[in-house]
Short mmCIF file of C-alpha atoms in Angstrom, two decimals:
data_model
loop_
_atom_site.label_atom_id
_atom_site.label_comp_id
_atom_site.label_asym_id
_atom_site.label_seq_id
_atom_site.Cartn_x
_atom_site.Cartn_y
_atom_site.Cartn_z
CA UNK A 16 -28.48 109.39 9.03
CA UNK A 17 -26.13 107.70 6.51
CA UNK A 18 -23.87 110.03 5.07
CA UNK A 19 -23.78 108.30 1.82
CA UNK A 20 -24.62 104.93 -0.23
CA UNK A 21 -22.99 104.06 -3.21
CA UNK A 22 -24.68 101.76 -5.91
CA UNK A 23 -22.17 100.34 -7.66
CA UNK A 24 -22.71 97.66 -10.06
CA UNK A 25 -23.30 96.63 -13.93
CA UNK A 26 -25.69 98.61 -15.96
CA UNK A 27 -29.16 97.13 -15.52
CA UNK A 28 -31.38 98.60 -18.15
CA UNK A 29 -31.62 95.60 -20.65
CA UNK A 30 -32.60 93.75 -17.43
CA UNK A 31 -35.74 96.00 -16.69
CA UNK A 32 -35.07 95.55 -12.96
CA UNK A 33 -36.02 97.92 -10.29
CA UNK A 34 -33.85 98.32 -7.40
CA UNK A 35 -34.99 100.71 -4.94
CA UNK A 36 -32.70 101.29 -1.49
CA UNK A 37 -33.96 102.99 2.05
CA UNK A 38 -31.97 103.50 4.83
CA UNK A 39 -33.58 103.93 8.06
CA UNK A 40 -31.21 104.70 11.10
CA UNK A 41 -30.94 102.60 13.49
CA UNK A 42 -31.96 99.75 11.06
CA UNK A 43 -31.06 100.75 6.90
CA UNK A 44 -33.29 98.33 5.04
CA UNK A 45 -32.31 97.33 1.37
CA UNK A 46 -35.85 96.86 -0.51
CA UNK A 47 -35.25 94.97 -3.26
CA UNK A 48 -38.60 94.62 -6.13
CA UNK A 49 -37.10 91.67 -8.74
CA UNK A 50 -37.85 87.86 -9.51
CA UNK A 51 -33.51 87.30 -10.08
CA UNK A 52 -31.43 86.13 -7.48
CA UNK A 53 -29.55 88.43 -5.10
CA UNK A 54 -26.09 87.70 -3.55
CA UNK A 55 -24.39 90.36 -0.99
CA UNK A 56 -21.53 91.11 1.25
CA UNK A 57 -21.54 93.10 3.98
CA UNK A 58 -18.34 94.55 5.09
CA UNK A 59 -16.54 97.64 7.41
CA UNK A 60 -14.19 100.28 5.62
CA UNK A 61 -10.86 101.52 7.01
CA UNK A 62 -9.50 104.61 6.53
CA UNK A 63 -6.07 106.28 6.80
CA UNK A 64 -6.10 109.44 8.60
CA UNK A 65 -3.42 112.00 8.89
CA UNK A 66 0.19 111.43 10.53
CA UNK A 67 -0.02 108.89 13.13
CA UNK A 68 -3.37 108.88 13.83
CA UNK A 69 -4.83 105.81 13.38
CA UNK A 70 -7.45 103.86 10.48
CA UNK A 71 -10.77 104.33 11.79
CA UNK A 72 -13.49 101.40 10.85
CA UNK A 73 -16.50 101.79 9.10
CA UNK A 74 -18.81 99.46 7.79
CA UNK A 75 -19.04 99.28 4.16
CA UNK A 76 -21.80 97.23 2.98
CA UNK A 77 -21.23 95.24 -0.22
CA UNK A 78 -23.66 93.62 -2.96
CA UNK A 79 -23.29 92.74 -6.26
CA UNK A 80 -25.04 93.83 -9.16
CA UNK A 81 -24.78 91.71 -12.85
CA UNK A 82 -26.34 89.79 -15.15
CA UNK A 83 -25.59 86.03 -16.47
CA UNK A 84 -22.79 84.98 -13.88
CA UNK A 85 -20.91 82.08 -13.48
CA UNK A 86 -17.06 80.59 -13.71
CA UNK A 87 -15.36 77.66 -14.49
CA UNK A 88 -13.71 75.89 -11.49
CA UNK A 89 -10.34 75.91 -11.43
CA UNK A 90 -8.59 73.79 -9.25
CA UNK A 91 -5.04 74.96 -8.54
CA UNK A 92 -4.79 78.21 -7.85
CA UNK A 93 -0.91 80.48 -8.25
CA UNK A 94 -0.70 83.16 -4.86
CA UNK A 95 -3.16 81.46 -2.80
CA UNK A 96 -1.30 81.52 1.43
CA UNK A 97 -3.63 78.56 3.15
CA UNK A 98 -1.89 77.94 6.96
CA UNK A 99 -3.61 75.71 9.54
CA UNK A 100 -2.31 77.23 12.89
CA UNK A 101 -1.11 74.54 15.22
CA UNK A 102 -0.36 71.51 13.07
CA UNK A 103 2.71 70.02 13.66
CA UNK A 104 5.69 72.23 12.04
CA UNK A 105 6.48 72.25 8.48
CA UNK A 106 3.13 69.79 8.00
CA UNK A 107 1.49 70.25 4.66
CA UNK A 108 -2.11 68.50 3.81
CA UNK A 109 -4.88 68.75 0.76
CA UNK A 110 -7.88 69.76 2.18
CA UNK A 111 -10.99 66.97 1.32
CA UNK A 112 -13.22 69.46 0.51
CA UNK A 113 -11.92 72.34 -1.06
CA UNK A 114 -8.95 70.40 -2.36
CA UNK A 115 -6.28 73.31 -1.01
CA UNK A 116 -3.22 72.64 -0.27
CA UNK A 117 -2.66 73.67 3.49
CA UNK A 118 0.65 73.99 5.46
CA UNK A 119 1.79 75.04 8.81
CA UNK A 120 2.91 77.95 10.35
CA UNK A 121 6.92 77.44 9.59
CA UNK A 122 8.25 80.39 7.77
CA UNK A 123 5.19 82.56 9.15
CA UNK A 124 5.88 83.53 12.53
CA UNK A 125 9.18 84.11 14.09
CA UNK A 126 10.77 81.70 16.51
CA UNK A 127 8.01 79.34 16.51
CA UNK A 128 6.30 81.50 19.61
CA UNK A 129 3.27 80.49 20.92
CA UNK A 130 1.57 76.77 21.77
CA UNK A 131 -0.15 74.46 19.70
CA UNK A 132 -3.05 73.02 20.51
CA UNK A 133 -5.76 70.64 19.80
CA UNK A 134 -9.65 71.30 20.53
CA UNK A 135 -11.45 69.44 22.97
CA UNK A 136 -12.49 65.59 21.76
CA UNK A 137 -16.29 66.69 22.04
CA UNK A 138 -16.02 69.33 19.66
CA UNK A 139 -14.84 67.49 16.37
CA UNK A 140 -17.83 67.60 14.57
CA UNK A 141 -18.08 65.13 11.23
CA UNK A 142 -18.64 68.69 9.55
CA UNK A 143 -16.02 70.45 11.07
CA UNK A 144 -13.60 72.04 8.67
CA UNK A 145 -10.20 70.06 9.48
CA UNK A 146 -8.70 73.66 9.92
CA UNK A 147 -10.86 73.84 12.86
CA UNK A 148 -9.11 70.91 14.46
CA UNK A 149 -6.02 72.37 15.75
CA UNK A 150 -5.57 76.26 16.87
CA UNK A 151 -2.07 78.40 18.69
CA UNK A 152 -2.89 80.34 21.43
CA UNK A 153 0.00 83.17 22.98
CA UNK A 154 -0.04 83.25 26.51
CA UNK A 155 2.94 85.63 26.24
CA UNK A 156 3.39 88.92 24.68
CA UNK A 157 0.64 91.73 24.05
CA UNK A 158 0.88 91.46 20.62
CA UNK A 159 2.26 88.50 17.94
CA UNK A 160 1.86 88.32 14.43
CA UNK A 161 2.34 86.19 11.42
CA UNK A 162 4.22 87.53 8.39
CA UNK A 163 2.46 87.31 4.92
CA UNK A 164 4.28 87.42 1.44
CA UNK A 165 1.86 87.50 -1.23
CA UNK A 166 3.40 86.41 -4.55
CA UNK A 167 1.87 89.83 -6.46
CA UNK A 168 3.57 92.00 -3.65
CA UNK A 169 2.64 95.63 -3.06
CA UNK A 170 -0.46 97.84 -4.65
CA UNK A 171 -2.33 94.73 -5.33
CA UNK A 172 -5.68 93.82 -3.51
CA UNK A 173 -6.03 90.83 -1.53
CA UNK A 174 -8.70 88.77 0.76
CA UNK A 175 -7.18 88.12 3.90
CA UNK A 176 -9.21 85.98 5.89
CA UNK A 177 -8.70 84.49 9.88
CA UNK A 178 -10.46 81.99 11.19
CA UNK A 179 -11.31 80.93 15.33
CA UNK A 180 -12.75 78.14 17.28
CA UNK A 181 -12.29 77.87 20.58
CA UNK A 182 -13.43 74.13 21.36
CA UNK A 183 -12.71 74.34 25.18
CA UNK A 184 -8.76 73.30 23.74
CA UNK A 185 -7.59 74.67 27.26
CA UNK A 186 -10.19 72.83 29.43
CA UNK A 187 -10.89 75.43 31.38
CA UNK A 188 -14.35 76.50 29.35
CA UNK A 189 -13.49 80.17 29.64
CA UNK A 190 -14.10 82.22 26.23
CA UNK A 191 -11.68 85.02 25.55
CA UNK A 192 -12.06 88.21 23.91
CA UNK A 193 -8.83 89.71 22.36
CA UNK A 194 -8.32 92.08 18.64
CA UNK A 195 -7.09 91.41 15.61
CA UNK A 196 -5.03 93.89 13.74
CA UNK A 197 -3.85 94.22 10.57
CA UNK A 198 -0.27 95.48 11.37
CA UNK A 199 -0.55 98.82 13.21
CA UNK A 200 -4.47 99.21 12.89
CA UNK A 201 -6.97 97.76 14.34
CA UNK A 202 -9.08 95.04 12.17
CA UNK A 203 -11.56 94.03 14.93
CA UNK A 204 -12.86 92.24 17.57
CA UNK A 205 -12.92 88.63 18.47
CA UNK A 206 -15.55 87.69 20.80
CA UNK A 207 -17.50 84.34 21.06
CA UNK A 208 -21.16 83.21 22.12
CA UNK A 209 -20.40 79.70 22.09
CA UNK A 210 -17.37 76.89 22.22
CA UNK A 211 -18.57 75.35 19.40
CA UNK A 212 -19.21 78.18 17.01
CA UNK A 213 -16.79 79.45 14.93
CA UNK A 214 -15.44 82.88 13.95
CA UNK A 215 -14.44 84.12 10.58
CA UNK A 216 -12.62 87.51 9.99
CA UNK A 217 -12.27 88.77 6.38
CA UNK A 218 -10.90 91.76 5.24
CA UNK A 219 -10.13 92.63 1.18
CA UNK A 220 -6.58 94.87 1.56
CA UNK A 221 -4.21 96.84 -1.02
CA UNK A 222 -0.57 96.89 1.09
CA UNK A 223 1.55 99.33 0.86
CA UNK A 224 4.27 97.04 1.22
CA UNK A 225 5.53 93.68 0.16
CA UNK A 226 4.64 92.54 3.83
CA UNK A 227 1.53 91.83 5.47
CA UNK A 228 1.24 91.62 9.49
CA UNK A 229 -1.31 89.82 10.36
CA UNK A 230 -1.83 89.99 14.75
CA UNK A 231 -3.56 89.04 17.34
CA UNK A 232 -3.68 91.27 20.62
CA UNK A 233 -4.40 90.83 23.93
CA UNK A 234 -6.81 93.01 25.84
CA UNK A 235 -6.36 91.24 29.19
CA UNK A 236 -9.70 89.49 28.46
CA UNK A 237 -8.49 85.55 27.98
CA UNK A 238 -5.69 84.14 25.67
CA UNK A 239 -5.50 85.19 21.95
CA UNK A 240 -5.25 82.21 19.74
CA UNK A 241 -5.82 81.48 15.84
CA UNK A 242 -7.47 78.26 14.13
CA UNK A 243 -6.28 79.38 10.37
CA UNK A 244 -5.26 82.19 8.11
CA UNK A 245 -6.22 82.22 4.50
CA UNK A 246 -4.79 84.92 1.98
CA UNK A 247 -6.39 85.35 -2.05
CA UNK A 248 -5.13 87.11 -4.95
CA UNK A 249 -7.94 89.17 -6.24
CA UNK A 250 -8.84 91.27 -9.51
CA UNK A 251 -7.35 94.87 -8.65
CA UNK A 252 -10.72 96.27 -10.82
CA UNK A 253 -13.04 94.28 -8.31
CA UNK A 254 -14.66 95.92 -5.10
CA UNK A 255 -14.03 99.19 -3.86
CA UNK A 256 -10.49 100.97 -4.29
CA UNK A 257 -10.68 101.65 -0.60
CA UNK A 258 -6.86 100.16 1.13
CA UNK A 259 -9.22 97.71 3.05
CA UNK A 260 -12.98 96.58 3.76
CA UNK A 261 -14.07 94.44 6.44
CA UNK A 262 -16.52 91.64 5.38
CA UNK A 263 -19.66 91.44 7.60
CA UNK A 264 -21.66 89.23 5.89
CA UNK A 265 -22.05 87.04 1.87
CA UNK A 266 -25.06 85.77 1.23
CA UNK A 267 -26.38 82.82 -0.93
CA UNK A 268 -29.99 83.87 -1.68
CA UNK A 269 -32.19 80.78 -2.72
CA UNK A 270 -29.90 78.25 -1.36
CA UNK A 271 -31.71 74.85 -1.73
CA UNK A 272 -28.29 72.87 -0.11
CA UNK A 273 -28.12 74.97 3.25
CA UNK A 274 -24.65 74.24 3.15
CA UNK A 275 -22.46 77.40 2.80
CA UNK A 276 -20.13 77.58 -0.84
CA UNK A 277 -16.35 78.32 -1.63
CA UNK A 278 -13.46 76.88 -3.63
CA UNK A 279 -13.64 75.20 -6.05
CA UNK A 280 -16.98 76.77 -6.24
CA UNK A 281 -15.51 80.07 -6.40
CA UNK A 282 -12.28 80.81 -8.06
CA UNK A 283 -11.25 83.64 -5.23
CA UNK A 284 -12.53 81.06 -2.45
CA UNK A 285 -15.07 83.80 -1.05
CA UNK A 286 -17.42 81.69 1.37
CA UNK A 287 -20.90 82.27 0.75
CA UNK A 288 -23.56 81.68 3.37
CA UNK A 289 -27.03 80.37 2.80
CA UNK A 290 -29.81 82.61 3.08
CA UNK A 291 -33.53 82.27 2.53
CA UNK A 292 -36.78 84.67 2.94
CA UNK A 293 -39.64 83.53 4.61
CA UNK A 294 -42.60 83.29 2.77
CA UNK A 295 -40.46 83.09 -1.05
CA UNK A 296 -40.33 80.65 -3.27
CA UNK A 297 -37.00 79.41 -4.65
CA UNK A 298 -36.14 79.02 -8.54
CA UNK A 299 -33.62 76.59 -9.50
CA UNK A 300 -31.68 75.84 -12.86
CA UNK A 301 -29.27 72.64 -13.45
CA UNK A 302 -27.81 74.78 -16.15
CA UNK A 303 -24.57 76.40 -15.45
CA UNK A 304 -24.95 80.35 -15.56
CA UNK A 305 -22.39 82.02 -17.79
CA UNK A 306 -20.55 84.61 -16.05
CA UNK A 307 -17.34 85.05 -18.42
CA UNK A 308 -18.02 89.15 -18.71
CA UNK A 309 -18.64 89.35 -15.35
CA UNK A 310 -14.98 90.25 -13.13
CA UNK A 311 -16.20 89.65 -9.96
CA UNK A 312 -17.27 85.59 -11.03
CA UNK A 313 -19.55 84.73 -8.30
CA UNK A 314 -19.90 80.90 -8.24
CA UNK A 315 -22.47 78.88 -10.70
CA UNK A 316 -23.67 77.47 -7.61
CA UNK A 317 -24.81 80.82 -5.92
CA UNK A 318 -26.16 81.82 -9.14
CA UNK A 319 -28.48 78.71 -10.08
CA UNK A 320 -30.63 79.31 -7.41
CA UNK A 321 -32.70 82.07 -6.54
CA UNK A 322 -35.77 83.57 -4.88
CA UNK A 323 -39.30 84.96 -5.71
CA UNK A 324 -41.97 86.63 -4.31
CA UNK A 325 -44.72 83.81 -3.54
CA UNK A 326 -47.48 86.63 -3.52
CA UNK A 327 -47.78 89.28 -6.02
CA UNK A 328 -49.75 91.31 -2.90
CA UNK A 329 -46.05 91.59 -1.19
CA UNK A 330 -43.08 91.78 -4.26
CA UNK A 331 -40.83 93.51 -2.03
CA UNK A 332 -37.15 92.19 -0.50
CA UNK A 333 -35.51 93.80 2.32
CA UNK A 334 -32.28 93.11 4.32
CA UNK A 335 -32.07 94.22 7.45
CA UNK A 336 -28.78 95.27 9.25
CA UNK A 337 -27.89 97.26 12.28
CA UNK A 338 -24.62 99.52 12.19
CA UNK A 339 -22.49 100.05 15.32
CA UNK A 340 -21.53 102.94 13.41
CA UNK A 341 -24.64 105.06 12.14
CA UNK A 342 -22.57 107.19 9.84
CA UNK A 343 -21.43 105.02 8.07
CA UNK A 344 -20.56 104.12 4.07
CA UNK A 345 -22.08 101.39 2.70
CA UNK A 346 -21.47 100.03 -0.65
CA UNK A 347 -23.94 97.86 -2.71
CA UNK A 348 -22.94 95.01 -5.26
CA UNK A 349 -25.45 93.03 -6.49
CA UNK A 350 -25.48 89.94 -8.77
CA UNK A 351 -28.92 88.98 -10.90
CA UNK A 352 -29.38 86.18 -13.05
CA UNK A 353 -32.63 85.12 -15.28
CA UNK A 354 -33.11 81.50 -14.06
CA UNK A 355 -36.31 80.82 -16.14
CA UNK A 356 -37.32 80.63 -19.81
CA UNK A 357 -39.51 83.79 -20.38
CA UNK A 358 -41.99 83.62 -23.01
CA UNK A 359 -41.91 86.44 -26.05
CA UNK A 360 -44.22 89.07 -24.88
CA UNK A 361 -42.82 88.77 -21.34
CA UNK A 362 -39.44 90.61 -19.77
CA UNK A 363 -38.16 90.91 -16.72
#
């Protein structure tokens, strides 16, 4: 069994929501009994053992919790690190959709080690981020790294993110499996099920240093390579006070674009995934939700949709997920916002 679950969130009594959590080992269910719309991340814990023993990973499992959300977009944004590995050296480019300024790897890794590459002609997708596009593999060495320098420095709490897609760059159609680490500890796993699907890695991290290593390593399993790595500034009162958590998954509950949302969407660029119940119906406002009391500042986007039971004979939500790791911590955010006009003698 689950040695613990947090609810951690804004106070929800003037909201007259129930939320009601079960865990069930091997699958811990999240049962959810509202009309509001639900947004949550998913993510694995690290933590620091004694001497030099090393961080062992844990899943923490994150959703949000508030009422009223939303932000206004802002579109330049002081301490953001955006590289595209592989573009040609000391390249810079605005990105067409998030409208990020992006530059190469010059300054980031030492000696210019590795190869750049571009991803097979059959894999550029009209919907392919351009990040996606070009990727540096290491054939050489066990373990390389790129050096990070956030602007805030040490103590403060970051979202380091890494991005892969293989795209057959090496023509030999062979999918690797290597780690990433997060300087001396190990961060996770990169394995593929397709070519043509890509992998993100996020991880929100307090450094005890003005430096970040961020590696890949190779486990004799295929070539390690990286497509892009993204760093954000975040609030130091957001999320857990834990030195890191490993996203697993952010959902967009009620999506009605099926098209996943970040910057300039959301001020911290967090990418949110769409996500839909069967058998729900989905609630909709063109108004923009107000979330100026609310630190974390999920996106207007996320929050203007939502989902509803279709039946009053089944009210119930539930998320499924299944832990490698049965013991462990799991930590539950939750965002709600009231999306229609409710009429005097009515509350929700």
């Amino acid at each position: 069994m689950l040695k613990r679950a947090d609810l951690m969130g804004e106070k929800l009594d003037q909201l007259n929501l129930l939320i009601k959590i079960l865990f069930v080992i091997p699958k811990p269910i999240l049962h959810i009994k509202s009309t509001s719309h639900v947004a949550f991340e998913v993510s694995h814990k690290m933590k620091k053992l004694e001497g030099k023993r090393m961080m062992i990973l844990r899943f923490l499992f994150i959703a949000y919790v508030s009422a009223m959300v939303t932000f206004k977009a802002v579109r330049v944004q002081p301490g953001f690190i955006s590289i595209d590995c592989g573009i040609t050296e000391n390249m810079t480019y605005t990105d067409k959709t998030t409208e990020l300024n992006y530059v190469s790897e010059s300054g980031f890794i030492e000696n210019n080690i590795g190869e750049r590459h571009t991803i097979s002609l059959e894999y550029h997708f009209n919907t392919l981020d351009q990040q996606f596009s070009t990727l540096r593999s290491f054939p050489q060495g066990d373990k390389n790294c790129y050096t990070l320098r956030p602007r805030d420095g040490k103590g403060n709490k970051y979202l380091i993110r890494a991005r892969f897609l293989y795209g057959n760059y090496d023509g030999r159609m062979t999918l690797p499996v290597f780690d990433l680490y997060l300087g001396a500890n190990k961060w996770s796993s990169v394995k593929f099920d397709n070519a043509n699907i890509s992998l993100t890695k996020e991880i929100i991290h307090i450094p005890s240093s003005d430096y970040i290593f961020v590696c890949v390593v190779n486990t004799g399993h295929g070539t390690p390579f990286i497509s892009a790595l993204e760093l954000r500034p975040l609030k130091n009162s957001t999320y857990t006070s834990a030195t890191a958590a490993v996203l697993y998954r952010r959902l967009d509950v009620g999506s009605t674009s099926n098209v996943s949302v970040r910057y300039k969407d959301d001020v911290y660029d967090r990418i949110w995934q769409p996500f839909n119940f069967p058998e729900r119906k989905v609630l909709s406002t063109p108004l923009r939700v107000d979330s100026s009391s609310n630190i974390y500042q999920p996106p207007s986007s996320v929050m203007s949709t939502a989902m509803s039971p279709a039946k009053v004979s089944n009210p119930m939500f539930a998320f499924h997920m299944k832990p490698d790791d049965p013991t462990a911590e799991y930590y539950v955010y939750m965002h709600f916002a009231e999306l229609e006009k409710l009429k005097a003698n009515e509350s929700r």
